[in-house]
């Protein structure tokens, strides 16, 4: 069975990437509020958003990999840019998965929240780079 790359005639990858992007960009804010307020609700929201991003990210990564394999059909021939996009977003997914593993195994406290906040800020930097590269792939012909 082939992995579907289209839904209702539209490519799936550009539709799916917004979900992990939004979840993961909210996480540093939630971690910061959890660190500042020491309320477990915010830490739980941060972990929930991280987990939701990891789950949604699996589908975005799989459809992105299928688009990379069939790059000539997507209208882009910039293999290097597509590889940079894929490597950065995959690193973000791995970092967030490892962060969830660490958070699940360690005792919750300000030190753990601070470490997770640092991981999240670094991951968001990579995520924004990956999003920029993905945007360049999609809108490569667009010039200001």
Short mmCIF file of C-alpha atoms in Angstrom, two decimals:
data_model
loop_
_atom_site.label_atom_id
_atom_site.label_comp_id
_atom_site.label_asym_id
_atom_site.label_seq_id
_atom_site.Cartn_x
_atom_site.Cartn_y
_atom_site.Cartn_z
CA UNK A 1 0.00 0.00 0.00
CA UNK A 2 1.36 3.42 -0.96
CA UNK A 3 1.45 6.27 1.55
CA UNK A 4 -1.03 8.91 0.39
CA UNK A 5 0.60 12.19 -0.60
CA UNK A 6 -2.60 13.97 -1.60
CA UNK A 7 -6.00 14.57 -0.07
CA UNK A 8 -8.79 15.91 -2.28
CA UNK A 9 -6.17 16.70 -4.89
CA UNK A 10 -4.08 18.82 -2.51
CA UNK A 11 -0.62 17.86 -1.20
CA UNK A 12 -0.75 16.63 2.40
CA UNK A 13 2.65 17.80 3.63
CA UNK A 14 1.98 21.56 3.37
CA UNK A 15 -1.34 21.03 5.15
CA UNK A 16 0.06 18.93 7.99
CA UNK A 17 3.18 20.94 8.87
CA UNK A 18 1.21 23.72 10.52
CA UNK A 19 0.11 21.53 13.42
CA UNK A 20 3.52 20.60 14.88
CA UNK A 21 4.77 24.10 14.06
CA UNK A 22 2.07 25.78 16.15
CA UNK A 23 2.31 23.29 19.02
CA UNK A 24 6.10 23.54 19.26
CA UNK A 25 6.22 27.33 18.96
CA UNK A 26 3.84 27.58 21.95
CA UNK A 27 5.93 25.29 24.15
CA UNK A 28 8.70 27.77 25.16
CA UNK A 29 6.04 30.24 26.27
CA UNK A 30 4.27 27.55 28.31
CA UNK A 31 7.59 26.42 29.82
CA UNK A 32 8.41 30.01 30.74
CA UNK A 33 5.07 30.50 32.46
CA UNK A 34 5.49 27.14 34.25
CA UNK A 35 8.95 28.18 35.46
CA UNK A 36 7.75 31.61 36.58
CA UNK A 37 4.50 30.53 38.25
CA UNK A 38 5.51 27.07 39.52
CA UNK A 39 1.96 25.93 38.72
CA UNK A 40 1.80 22.32 37.51
CA UNK A 41 -1.00 23.20 35.07
CA UNK A 42 1.39 25.13 32.80
CA UNK A 43 4.00 22.38 32.89
CA UNK A 44 1.31 19.86 31.93
CA UNK A 45 0.18 22.09 29.07
CA UNK A 46 3.78 22.41 27.85
CA UNK A 47 4.25 18.64 27.88
CA UNK A 48 0.88 18.11 26.22
CA UNK A 49 1.72 20.58 23.45
CA UNK A 50 5.11 18.91 23.00
CA UNK A 51 3.48 15.48 22.74
CA UNK A 52 0.81 16.72 20.33
CA UNK A 53 3.56 18.23 18.18
CA UNK A 54 5.49 14.95 18.18
CA UNK A 55 2.41 12.98 17.12
CA UNK A 56 1.45 15.48 14.42
CA UNK A 57 5.10 15.72 13.42
CA UNK A 58 5.24 12.02 12.56
CA UNK A 59 2.63 12.52 9.85
CA UNK A 60 4.25 15.72 8.60
CA UNK A 61 7.66 14.02 8.45
CA UNK A 62 6.30 10.97 6.62
CA UNK A 63 4.49 13.03 3.99
CA UNK A 64 7.54 15.29 3.68
CA UNK A 65 9.74 12.26 3.10
CA UNK A 66 7.39 11.06 0.37
CA UNK A 67 7.52 14.51 -1.23
CA UNK A 68 11.32 14.45 -1.02
CA UNK A 69 11.45 11.05 -2.71
CA UNK A 70 9.18 12.37 -5.48
CA UNK A 71 10.72 15.86 -5.53
CA UNK A 72 10.44 16.29 -9.30
CA UNK A 73 6.63 15.96 -9.03
CA UNK A 74 6.39 18.78 -6.48
CA UNK A 75 7.59 21.46 -8.88
CA UNK A 76 10.90 21.97 -7.07
CA UNK A 77 14.28 20.68 -8.13
CA UNK A 78 16.29 22.18 -5.26
CA UNK A 79 17.42 18.95 -3.62
CA UNK A 80 19.90 20.69 -1.27
CA UNK A 81 17.26 23.06 0.08
CA UNK A 82 14.79 20.20 0.53
CA UNK A 83 17.47 18.19 2.36
CA UNK A 84 18.24 21.13 4.68
CA UNK A 85 14.53 21.52 5.38
CA UNK A 86 14.15 17.82 6.12
CA UNK A 87 17.23 17.55 8.33
CA UNK A 88 16.28 20.53 10.47
CA UNK A 89 12.68 19.49 10.97
CA UNK A 90 13.72 15.91 11.74
CA UNK A 91 16.22 17.18 14.31
CA UNK A 92 13.44 19.21 15.93
CA UNK A 93 11.21 16.14 16.07
CA UNK A 94 14.04 14.11 17.65
CA UNK A 95 14.84 16.87 20.17
CA UNK A 96 11.22 17.16 21.23
CA UNK A 97 10.88 13.37 21.51
CA UNK A 98 14.02 13.16 23.68
CA UNK A 99 12.76 16.07 25.79
CA UNK A 100 9.51 14.22 26.42
CA UNK A 101 11.47 11.11 27.38
CA UNK A 102 13.62 13.12 29.81
CA UNK A 103 10.58 14.87 31.28
CA UNK A 104 8.82 11.54 31.72
CA UNK A 105 11.74 9.89 33.50
CA UNK A 106 12.88 12.78 35.72
CA UNK A 107 11.24 14.34 38.73
CA UNK A 108 9.44 17.57 37.91
CA UNK A 109 11.04 20.68 39.31
CA UNK A 110 12.41 24.09 38.34
CA UNK A 111 15.70 22.59 37.12
CA UNK A 112 13.95 20.20 34.75
CA UNK A 113 11.64 22.92 33.47
CA UNK A 114 14.64 25.19 32.82
CA UNK A 115 16.46 22.43 30.91
CA UNK A 116 13.33 21.75 28.87
CA UNK A 117 12.93 25.48 28.20
CA UNK A 118 16.49 25.65 26.84
CA UNK A 119 15.88 22.59 24.64
CA UNK A 120 12.62 24.11 23.40
CA UNK A 121 14.21 27.46 22.51
CA UNK A 122 17.00 25.71 20.57
CA UNK A 123 14.48 23.44 18.85
CA UNK A 124 12.32 26.43 17.90
CA UNK A 125 15.34 28.09 16.31
CA UNK A 126 15.89 25.00 14.17
CA UNK A 127 12.16 24.78 13.50
CA UNK A 128 12.00 28.33 12.20
CA UNK A 129 14.99 27.66 9.93
CA UNK A 130 13.27 24.52 8.63
CA UNK A 131 10.04 26.46 8.09
CA UNK A 132 11.95 29.13 6.17
CA UNK A 133 13.54 26.50 3.93
CA UNK A 134 10.17 24.81 3.40
CA UNK A 135 8.64 28.15 2.47
CA UNK A 136 11.44 28.76 -0.02
CA UNK A 137 10.76 25.36 -1.58
CA UNK A 138 7.05 26.10 -1.88
CA UNK A 139 7.33 29.73 -2.99
CA UNK A 140 10.79 29.59 -4.59
CA UNK A 141 9.79 31.64 -7.62
CA UNK A 142 8.38 34.45 -5.50
CA UNK A 143 10.58 37.55 -5.37
CA UNK A 144 9.89 40.77 -3.51
#
